[in-house]
């Protein structure tokens, strides 16, 4: 099956540097988003990359690509008013008989192993959702009390979440719901069973200044 | 009230370097555990530190203190066969009318603010347990299916967990139970209500090589 990855890069970075969308912030030698795009062809050389950007960031991105001589082939399309509509725009560019991964632009540290495994398992099971255990103690809060939760029953969910394209395209024809917190929850609303696979611990979502510091350190120590 | 902190450093570090207990691994310029001990007097100059170590590590620790000219005053006591019995040994050294913090030896990045806040709040409420929100999507697993959990109902629990000493000493007279995953769960078994306070995101528990890389980076960027 043909393999696509939709990279959702709609964030505006309010939590970090005023002005610079977080996916354009420098991580080591180049913008975060360039690291993210670069890892996919390393894992799957034939993969097609679809990058979704807010309309007003497309020209900036193209300038950055020139500045950094960034030559990973990718198709660019415009985002919608939030992530759900952005991903839907991206899915319109993909046929019914392929595998579609959906990945956060600010997760540059996904491993090749996670990517390869996600596409392989999605081909077998229809979907593959990377997840990692929680190491620390967890409590659940509500109504002014809290109680302990068995941490071994919890998983932190990552991306890329990979699907048979016919399934995810069908799922994204549904009306938007506020409990669609990721793509897995969108296909779940069709009655599909979620297939969790192992993610990698380094695959953090960069949303704060601390995350950026952590990502720099992990990148420096990464063995690709 | 007099303030004590019991630093539980019983780990043997099997997940990292064979042989070296993880609390003795170098973080930047000195063993992790020295960073951990150093932060408490910075936050509360009058604090009494009780360090709990496995019997066979006490001589090694003393040698390390000489080697690194480590001069933060602390009392050392022997650990038990696991964390519960170790903390209980430490509590025997503390009177009934003070505040007792219990902290993981491998959390060197707790902030002064977290420490000060934990002792202040414990004085008012009997206990104070630092917690941080979870940023990423979470699923709960079991019986071969998983379902999404509202992440804003979950908190990751940290240390120092601080208590009125009479309360925590009474709690540790209970028989050990396998659901005692931290000190908060031990006092909860007495019917006490847990008082959560804000932890700090940098306050990670170093249990893997990646954690060590992350801690080095955060330490370098820390503004004390």
CSV table of N, CA and C in Angstrom, one decimal, chain A residues 118-192:
chain,number,residue,atom,x,y,z
A,118,UNK,N,4.4,1.5,13.3
A,118,UNK,CA,3.1,2.0,13.2
A,118,UNK,C,2.5,1.7,11.8
A,119,UNK,N,3.3,1.9,10.8
A,119,UNK,CA,2.7,1.6,9.4
A,119,UNK,C,2.5,0.1,9.2
A,120,UNK,N,3.5,-0.7,9.7
A,120,UNK,CA,3.3,-2.2,9.6
A,120,UNK,C,2.1,-2.7,10.3
A,121,UNK,N,1.9,-2.2,11.5
A,121,UNK,CA,0.7,-2.7,12.3
A,121,UNK,C,-0.6,-2.1,11.8
A,122,UNK,N,-0.6,-0.9,11.3
A,122,UNK,CA,-1.8,-0.4,10.7
A,122,UNK,C,-2.2,-1.1,9.5
A,123,UNK,N,-1.2,-1.6,8.7
A,123,UNK,CA,-1.6,-2.4,7.6
A,123,UNK,C,-2.3,-3.7,8.0
A,124,UNK,N,-1.9,-4.3,9.1
A,124,UNK,CA,-2.5,-5.5,9.6
A,124,UNK,C,-3.8,-5.3,10.3
A,125,UNK,N,-3.9,-4.2,11.1
A,125,UNK,CA,-5.0,-4.1,12.0
A,125,UNK,C,-6.0,-2.9,11.7
A,126,UNK,N,-5.6,-2.2,10.7
A,126,UNK,CA,-6.5,-1.0,10.3
A,126,UNK,C,-6.1,0.3,11.0
A,127,UNK,N,-5.5,0.1,12.2
A,127,UNK,CA,-5.0,1.3,12.8
A,127,UNK,C,-3.9,1.0,13.8
A,128,UNK,N,-3.0,1.9,14.1
A,128,UNK,CA,-1.9,1.7,15.0
A,128,UNK,C,-1.7,3.0,15.7
A,129,UNK,N,-1.7,3.0,17.0
A,129,UNK,CA,-1.6,4.2,17.9
A,129,UNK,C,-0.5,4.0,18.8
A,130,UNK,N,0.6,4.8,18.7
A,130,UNK,CA,1.7,4.6,19.6
A,130,UNK,C,1.4,5.1,21.0
A,131,UNK,N,1.9,4.4,22.0
A,131,UNK,CA,1.6,4.7,23.4
A,131,UNK,C,2.7,4.3,24.3
A,132,UNK,N,2.9,5.0,25.4
A,132,UNK,CA,4.0,4.7,26.3
A,132,UNK,C,3.4,4.6,27.7
A,133,UNK,N,4.0,3.8,28.6
A,133,UNK,CA,3.5,3.7,30.0
A,133,UNK,C,3.8,5.0,30.7
A,134,UNK,N,3.1,5.2,31.9
A,134,UNK,CA,3.4,6.3,32.7
A,134,UNK,C,4.3,5.8,33.9
A,135,UNK,N,5.4,6.5,34.2
A,135,UNK,CA,6.4,5.9,35.2
A,135,UNK,C,6.0,6.4,36.6
A,136,UNK,N,5.4,7.5,36.7
A,136,UNK,CA,5.2,8.1,38.0
A,136,UNK,C,3.8,7.8,38.6
A,137,UNK,N,3.6,8.1,39.9
A,137,UNK,CA,2.3,7.9,40.5
A,137,UNK,C,1.3,8.9,39.9
A,138,UNK,N,0.1,8.4,39.8
A,138,UNK,CA,-1.0,9.3,39.2
A,138,UNK,C,-2.2,9.3,40.1
A,139,UNK,N,-2.8,10.4,40.2
A,139,UNK,CA,-4.1,10.5,40.9
A,139,UNK,C,-5.1,11.1,40.0
A,140,UNK,N,-6.4,10.8,40.3
A,140,UNK,CA,-7.5,11.3,39.5
A,140,UNK,C,-8.2,12.3,40.4
A,141,UNK,N,-8.6,13.5,39.9
A,141,UNK,CA,-9.2,14.5,40.7
A,141,UNK,C,-10.6,14.8,40.2
A,142,UNK,N,-11.4,15.3,41.1
A,142,UNK,CA,-12.7,15.7,40.8
A,142,UNK,C,-13.5,16.0,42.1
A,143,UNK,N,-14.5,16.9,42.0
A,143,UNK,CA,-15.3,17.2,43.2
A,143,UNK,C,-14.5,17.4,44.5
A,144,UNK,N,-13.4,18.1,44.3
A,144,UNK,CA,-12.6,18.5,45.5
A,144,UNK,C,-12.0,17.3,46.3
A,145,UNK,N,-12.0,16.1,45.7
A,145,UNK,CA,-11.2,15.0,46.3
A,145,UNK,C,-10.4,14.4,45.2
A,146,UNK,N,-9.4,13.6,45.6
A,146,UNK,CA,-8.6,12.9,44.5
A,146,UNK,C,-8.4,11.5,45.0
A,147,UNK,N,-8.2,10.6,44.1
A,147,UNK,CA,-7.8,9.2,44.5
A,147,UNK,C,-6.8,8.6,43.6
A,148,UNK,N,-6.0,7.7,44.1
A,148,UNK,CA,-4.9,7.1,43.3
A,148,UNK,C,-5.5,6.3,42.1
A,149,UNK,N,-4.7,6.3,41.0
A,149,UNK,CA,-5.1,5.5,39.8
A,149,UNK,C,-3.9,4.6,39.6
A,150,UNK,N,-4.3,3.3,39.3
A,150,UNK,CA,-3.2,2.4,39.0
A,150,UNK,C,-2.5,2.8,37.7
A,151,UNK,N,-1.2,3.2,37.8
A,151,UNK,CA,-0.6,3.8,36.7
A,151,UNK,C,-0.4,2.7,35.6
A,152,UNK,N,-0.3,1.4,35.9
A,152,UNK,CA,-0.1,0.4,34.8
A,152,UNK,C,-1.4,0.2,34.0
A,153,UNK,N,-2.5,0.9,34.4
A,153,UNK,CA,-3.7,0.8,33.5
A,153,UNK,C,-3.7,2.1,32.6
A,154,UNK,N,-2.7,2.9,32.6
A,154,UNK,CA,-2.8,4.2,31.8
A,154,UNK,C,-1.6,4.2,30.8
A,155,UNK,N,-1.9,4.8,29.6
A,155,UNK,CA,-0.9,5.0,28.6
A,155,UNK,C,-1.0,6.4,28.1
A,156,UNK,N,0.2,7.0,27.9
A,156,UNK,CA,0.2,8.3,27.2
A,156,UNK,C,0.3,8.0,25.7
A,157,UNK,N,-0.6,8.8,25.0
A,157,UNK,CA,-0.7,8.5,23.6
A,157,UNK,C,0.1,9.5,22.8
A,158,UNK,N,0.8,9.0,21.7
A,158,UNK,CA,1.6,9.8,20.9
A,158,UNK,C,1.1,9.8,19.4
A,159,UNK,N,1.9,10.3,18.6
A,159,UNK,CA,1.7,10.2,17.1
A,159,UNK,C,3.1,9.7,16.5
A,160,UNK,N,3.1,9.2,15.3
A,160,UNK,CA,2.0,9.1,14.3
A,160,UNK,C,1.0,8.1,14.6
A,161,UNK,N,-0.3,8.5,14.4
A,161,UNK,CA,-1.3,7.5,14.5
A,161,UNK,C,-1.6,7.2,13.0
A,162,UNK,N,-1.6,5.8,12.7
A,162,UNK,CA,-1.6,5.4,11.3
A,162,UNK,C,-2.9,4.6,11.1
A,163,UNK,N,-3.5,4.8,9.9
A,163,UNK,CA,-4.8,4.2,9.6
A,163,UNK,C,-4.8,3.7,8.1
A,164,UNK,N,-5.7,2.7,7.9
A,164,UNK,CA,-6.1,2.5,6.5
A,164,UNK,C,-6.8,3.8,6.0
A,165,UNK,N,-6.5,4.3,4.9
A,165,UNK,CA,-7.0,5.6,4.5
A,165,UNK,C,-8.5,5.6,4.4
A,166,UNK,N,-9.1,4.4,3.9
A,166,UNK,CA,-10.5,4.4,3.7
A,166,UNK,C,-11.2,4.6,5.1
A,167,UNK,N,-10.6,4.0,6.1
A,167,UNK,CA,-11.2,4.1,7.5
A,167,UNK,C,-11.1,5.6,8.0
A,168,UNK,N,-9.9,6.2,8.0
A,168,UNK,CA,-9.8,7.5,8.6
A,168,UNK,C,-10.5,8.6,7.7
A,169,UNK,N,-10.6,8.3,6.4
A,169,UNK,CA,-11.4,9.3,5.6
A,169,UNK,C,-12.9,9.2,5.9
A,170,UNK,N,-13.3,8.0,6.1
A,170,UNK,CA,-14.7,7.8,6.5
A,170,UNK,C,-15.0,8.5,7.9
A,171,UNK,N,-14.0,8.3,8.8
A,171,UNK,CA,-14.2,8.8,10.2
A,171,UNK,C,-14.2,10.4,10.1
A,172,UNK,N,-13.4,10.9,9.3
A,172,UNK,CA,-13.4,12.4,9.2
A,172,UNK,C,-14.6,13.0,8.5
A,173,UNK,N,-15.5,12.2,8.0
A,173,UNK,CA,-16.7,12.7,7.4
A,173,UNK,C,-17.7,13.0,8.5
A,174,UNK,N,-17.4,12.5,9.8
A,174,UNK,CA,-18.3,12.8,10.9
A,174,UNK,C,-18.3,14.2,11.2
A,175,UNK,N,-19.4,14.7,11.9
A,175,UNK,CA,-19.4,16.1,12.4
A,175,UNK,C,-18.4,16.2,13.6
A,176,UNK,N,-17.7,17.3,13.7
A,176,UNK,CA,-16.8,17.5,14.8
A,176,UNK,C,-17.4,17.4,16.2
A,177,UNK,N,-16.7,16.7,17.1
A,177,UNK,CA,-17.2,16.7,18.5
A,177,UNK,C,-16.1,17.1,19.4
A,178,UNK,N,-16.4,17.7,20.5
A,178,UNK,CA,-15.3,18.2,21.4
A,178,UNK,C,-14.5,17.1,22.1
A,179,UNK,N,-15.1,15.8,22.1
A,179,UNK,CA,-14.3,14.7,22.6
A,179,UNK,C,-13.4,14.1,21.6
A,180,UNK,N,-13.3,14.6,20.4
A,180,UNK,CA,-12.3,14.2,19.5
A,180,UNK,C,-10.9,14.8,19.8
A,181,UNK,N,-10.2,14.1,20.8
A,181,UNK,CA,-9.0,14.7,21.3
A,181,UNK,C,-7.8,14.3,20.5
A,182,UNK,N,-7.9,13.3,19.7
A,182,UNK,CA,-6.9,12.9,18.7
A,182,UNK,C,-7.5,12.1,17.6
A,183,UNK,N,-6.7,11.5,16.7
A,183,UNK,CA,-7.4,10.8,15.6
A,183,UNK,C,-7.9,9.5,16.0
A,184,UNK,N,-7.3,8.9,17.0
A,184,UNK,CA,-7.9,7.6,17.5
A,184,UNK,C,-9.3,7.8,17.9
A,185,UNK,N,-9.6,8.9,18.7
A,185,UNK,CA,-11.0,9.0,19.1
A,185,UNK,C,-11.9,9.3,18.0
A,186,UNK,N,-11.4,9.8,16.9
A,186,UNK,CA,-12.3,10.0,15.7
A,186,UNK,C,-12.7,8.7,15.1
A,187,UNK,N,-11.8,7.8,14.9
A,187,UNK,CA,-12.2,6.5,14.4
A,187,UNK,C,-13.0,5.6,15.4
A,188,UNK,N,-12.7,5.8,16.6
A,188,UNK,CA,-13.4,5.1,17.7
A,188,UNK,C,-14.9,5.4,17.6
A,189,UNK,N,-15.2,6.6,17.3
A,189,UNK,CA,-16.6,7.0,17.2
A,189,UNK,C,-17.3,6.2,16.1
A,190,UNK,N,-16.6,5.6,15.2
A,190,UNK,CA,-17.2,4.7,14.2
A,190,UNK,C,-17.4,3.3,14.7
A,191,UNK,N,-16.9,3.0,15.9
A,191,UNK,CA,-17.0,1.7,16.5
A,191,UNK,C,-15.8,0.9,16.3
A,192,UNK,N,-14.7,1.5,15.8
A,192,UNK,CA,-13.5,0.8,15.5
A,192,UNK,C,-12.7,0.5,16.8
